[in-house]
XYZ file of C-alpha atoms in Angstrom:
301
model
C 11.715 1.367 -7.582
C 9.721 4.267 -6.178
C 8.938 5.165 -2.619
C 5.595 4.105 -1.254
C 3.970 6.664 1.022
C 2.801 5.168 4.309
C 0.488 6.805 6.823
C 1.257 6.916 10.529
C -2.159 5.354 11.085
C -1.204 2.266 9.075
C 2.027 1.941 11.063
C 0.101 2.177 14.336
C -2.349 -0.473 13.144
C 0.567 -2.824 12.525
C 2.013 -1.970 15.939
C -1.266 -2.672 17.722
C -1.651 -6.043 16.025
C 1.934 -7.269 16.298
C 3.657 -5.325 19.082
C 0.935 -4.327 21.516
C 1.206 -0.613 20.747
C -0.992 1.687 22.803
C -1.394 5.277 21.647
C -1.022 7.619 24.614
C -0.933 10.911 22.722
C -2.194 11.215 19.143
C -0.536 14.417 18.020
C -0.891 16.221 14.722
C 1.709 13.850 13.286
C -0.842 11.020 13.455
C -2.116 12.353 10.123
C 1.352 12.465 8.597
C 2.656 10.488 5.669
C 5.950 8.719 6.341
C 8.548 9.023 3.599
C 11.528 7.815 5.620
C 12.101 4.183 6.552
C 14.648 4.989 9.276
C 14.137 4.122 12.932
C 16.314 5.734 15.605
C 16.810 3.554 18.701
C 18.341 5.227 21.770
C 19.602 3.121 24.641
C 19.955 4.013 28.306
C 23.351 5.609 27.765
C 22.033 7.943 25.112
C 23.721 6.111 22.237
C 21.675 5.922 19.054
C 21.722 3.648 16.054
C 20.037 4.385 12.750
C 20.614 4.323 9.017
C 19.592 7.958 8.659
C 19.831 9.890 11.909
C 18.969 13.204 10.266
C 15.323 12.371 9.617
C 14.039 9.365 11.569
C 10.409 8.427 11.079
C 10.275 6.672 14.449
C 12.251 7.328 17.640
C 12.488 4.497 20.182
C 13.734 4.791 23.764
C 15.299 1.478 24.792
C 15.797 2.077 28.488
C 16.608 -0.152 31.422
C 13.764 -1.417 33.609
C 15.999 -1.259 36.686
C 18.017 1.894 36.152
C 16.428 5.201 37.072
C 19.392 7.323 36.023
C 17.851 10.712 35.193
C 20.834 11.435 32.955
C 19.758 8.854 30.397
C 16.309 10.408 30.278
C 17.779 13.865 29.721
C 19.975 12.538 26.944
C 16.923 11.020 25.287
C 14.995 14.295 25.440
C 17.950 16.108 23.864
C 17.885 13.590 21.014
C 14.143 14.141 20.742
C 14.651 17.892 20.411
C 17.322 17.436 17.739
C 14.991 15.409 15.505
C 11.388 15.640 14.410
C 10.041 12.085 14.502
C 6.440 11.318 13.664
C 6.227 8.551 16.268
C 7.980 8.002 19.610
C 7.885 4.553 21.221
C 8.764 3.793 24.837
C 8.167 1.172 27.531
C 6.349 2.531 30.615
C 8.366 0.294 32.938
C 11.579 2.087 31.912
C 11.849 4.521 34.806
C 14.554 6.726 33.294
C 12.032 8.738 31.282
C 9.113 10.640 32.732
C 5.783 9.544 31.285
C 4.291 12.943 32.085
C 7.116 14.774 30.352
C 6.840 12.540 27.294
C 3.147 13.340 27.009
C 3.829 17.042 27.388
C 6.496 16.851 24.675
C 4.117 14.977 22.381
C 1.423 17.603 22.863
C 3.891 20.424 22.215
C 5.785 18.909 19.269
C 2.852 17.103 17.654
C 4.354 13.618 17.472
C 2.394 10.473 18.321
C 3.444 8.874 21.610
C 3.151 5.096 21.774
C 3.832 2.712 24.642
C 4.589 -0.994 24.432
C 5.268 -3.745 26.928
C 7.602 -5.462 24.458
C 11.357 -5.033 24.487
C 11.928 -1.652 22.783
C 14.917 -2.876 20.769
C 12.838 -5.732 19.397
C 9.898 -3.411 18.714
C 12.202 -0.950 16.959
C 13.700 -3.644 14.739
C 10.241 -4.930 13.752
C 9.020 -1.412 12.993
C 12.128 -0.788 10.874
C 11.492 -3.974 8.887
C 7.842 -3.005 8.408
C 8.771 0.473 7.161
C 11.299 -0.927 4.703
C 8.720 -3.370 3.350
C 6.099 -0.674 2.828
C 8.107 2.354 1.823
C 10.776 0.686 -0.281
C 8.672 -2.103 -1.824
C 6.672 -0.229 -4.449
C 6.594 0.380 -8.166
C 4.720 2.596 -10.592
C 3.017 0.703 -13.417
C 1.469 2.017 -16.620
C -2.016 0.638 -17.119
C -5.520 0.668 -15.682
C -6.600 -0.968 -12.421
C -10.212 -2.014 -11.835
C -11.787 -3.671 -8.804
C -13.860 -6.457 -10.363
C -16.027 -8.133 -7.720
C -13.290 -7.668 -5.132
C -10.396 -8.764 -7.357
C -7.897 -6.204 -8.612
C -7.398 -6.488 -12.371
C -4.495 -4.712 -14.080
C -5.284 -3.923 -17.726
C -2.240 -3.173 -19.860
C -1.691 -2.348 -23.493
C -0.186 0.144 -25.880
C -1.563 3.596 -26.578
C -5.047 3.311 -28.060
C -5.381 -0.370 -27.166
C -8.614 0.262 -25.259
C -7.525 0.086 -21.619
C -9.732 2.970 -20.493
C -12.651 1.876 -22.675
C -12.442 -1.617 -21.217
C -12.428 -0.123 -17.713
C -15.452 1.990 -18.629
C -17.334 -1.121 -19.757
C -16.518 -2.781 -16.439
C -17.760 0.296 -14.564
C -21.035 0.153 -16.501
C -21.301 -3.436 -15.291
C -21.059 -2.350 -11.654
C -17.328 -2.603 -10.994
C -15.058 0.148 -9.666
C -12.212 2.115 -11.186
C -9.094 2.356 -9.031
C -6.582 3.946 -11.411
C -6.421 4.880 -15.070
C -3.172 5.152 -17.047
C -0.784 5.080 -14.052
C -1.027 3.130 -10.801
C 1.143 2.621 -7.744
C 1.532 -0.975 -6.601
C 3.068 -1.932 -3.269
C 3.780 -5.208 -1.527
C 2.732 -5.474 2.105
C 4.616 -7.519 4.737
C 2.409 -10.542 3.959
C 3.559 -10.355 0.309
C 0.128 -9.293 -0.884
C -0.063 -6.633 -3.588
C -2.208 -3.508 -3.274
C -2.745 -0.882 -5.934
C -3.946 2.714 -5.982
C -3.991 5.678 -8.325
C -1.068 8.029 -8.617
C -2.058 11.058 -6.475
C -1.868 13.409 -9.463
C -4.573 11.522 -11.387
C -6.766 10.124 -8.625
C -10.378 9.591 -9.862
C -9.437 10.755 -13.370
C -9.877 8.717 -16.532
C -9.771 9.400 -20.250
C -12.856 8.602 -22.315
C -12.355 8.356 -26.057
C -14.076 11.207 -27.874
C -14.663 13.171 -24.668
C -11.312 13.611 -22.965
C -10.261 13.459 -19.332
C -13.121 13.323 -16.828
C -13.469 12.960 -13.074
C -15.022 9.501 -12.720
C -16.207 10.130 -9.161
C -18.110 13.266 -10.157
C -19.443 11.793 -13.381
C -20.463 8.319 -12.197
C -20.691 8.712 -8.405
C -18.596 7.547 -5.474
C -19.667 3.904 -5.878
C -17.991 3.775 -9.296
C -14.488 4.340 -7.897
C -12.308 2.800 -5.187
C -9.384 4.270 -3.262
C -7.344 1.078 -3.669
C -7.696 -2.626 -4.328
C -5.771 -5.841 -4.231
C -3.767 -6.750 -7.342
C -4.696 -10.261 -8.449
C -4.339 -10.634 -12.226
C -2.907 -8.944 -15.313
C -4.620 -8.636 -18.695
C -2.637 -7.518 -21.744
C -4.824 -6.139 -24.545
C -3.864 -6.641 -28.202
C -5.588 -5.868 -31.458
C -7.253 -8.909 -33.006
C -4.953 -8.284 -35.995
C -1.894 -8.801 -33.784
C -0.568 -12.262 -34.592
C 2.605 -11.930 -32.501
C 0.987 -12.906 -29.190
C 1.279 -16.553 -28.211
C -1.890 -18.574 -28.595
C -3.602 -20.578 -25.862
C -6.151 -20.033 -23.111
C -3.985 -20.922 -20.122
C -2.606 -17.884 -18.275
C 1.073 -17.060 -18.270
C 2.803 -15.574 -15.228
C 3.625 -11.933 -14.586
C 6.039 -11.000 -11.776
C 5.414 -7.793 -9.830
C 7.600 -7.026 -6.813
C 8.554 -10.682 -6.621
C 4.920 -11.852 -6.526
C 3.633 -14.058 -9.351
C 0.272 -13.172 -10.901
C -1.711 -14.893 -13.655
C -1.373 -12.969 -16.918
C -3.874 -13.230 -19.752
C -3.270 -11.962 -23.270
C -6.443 -10.855 -25.064
C -6.667 -10.212 -28.808
C -9.862 -8.208 -28.705
C -12.490 -7.371 -31.273
C -14.247 -4.775 -29.085
C -13.509 -3.433 -25.613
C -17.066 -4.301 -24.569
C -16.446 -7.989 -25.190
C -13.115 -7.760 -23.382
C -14.825 -6.217 -20.360
C -17.420 -8.982 -20.229
C -14.741 -11.643 -20.620
C -12.680 -10.224 -17.755
C -15.772 -10.069 -15.565
C -16.719 -13.683 -16.236
C -13.188 -14.920 -15.655
C -13.053 -13.208 -12.256
C -16.449 -14.675 -11.335
C -15.214 -18.147 -12.273
C -12.122 -17.743 -10.107
C -14.195 -16.423 -7.200
C -16.369 -19.512 -7.434
C -13.199 -21.632 -7.408
C -14.338 -23.697 -10.350
C -10.781 -24.175 -11.506
C -11.757 -23.011 -14.997
C -9.333 -20.198 -15.849
C -9.912 -20.200 -19.615
C -10.925 -16.878 -21.113
C -14.530 -16.718 -22.414
C -14.932 -16.058 -26.126
C -17.564 -13.334 -26.611
C -16.557 -12.966 -30.243
C -12.941 -12.184 -29.451
C -9.724 -14.064 -29.897
C -7.570 -15.127 -26.951
C -3.864 -15.666 -26.889
């Protein structure tokens, strides 16, 4: 399982929605990508707990509302100097740390300073769980991902099976390419799957007879999408392939513990496969309950 890169902005969005985070200083680190899922929580006595104290993504000061011991604040600032967190969380009612000094430190060091009225230990534990879900819950999948009318369709198949050509047909029909050949899929805390292109091949696709092209430059920005949901899997097979099981009803594909409908298509042409995928997605969007794959001169299995 590969690491999923998570932006500080996405973490702050979660914090605002769930923990009442308020950004007090948006330093340069607000544009950072988090690659560590560790959260360092420091209590009033200066003790810290973390899985990886050498490189915490988030530093939390869990002070005492009553105590105003300046020593605990000094200990916290020493911890802050010893590490380079992207985000620092504190509770304004904890009098042991100076709000002014925290803001000055944020401006100087470039980290994002966040305040919360929630219990800092609770906030730290929720942030840690969120980071683990996002950063550690990801996989890299071979295949092509297309946003078809708002539904993310994963198209898989062997080399030369027509994945890219099928995606191209869908693009001609007004849908958007997300990733060609390799995609990164992650599961968010609500157990929804999102997919995006591997950074090395973002906007790139291979067109048979032409080679690798930049889809954004060739077809325009409306022909591509940064990411999409992941809602269904289509496995492409040659119409001569008799090994695939027959039947129109979808099977189930498991990705990161989430079940997705999986359709096996024995195709005659990639154009017909593209039209069939489009119609199936439209049927599902209309909630007709008809999940059978349209024919279009191709065989289904």
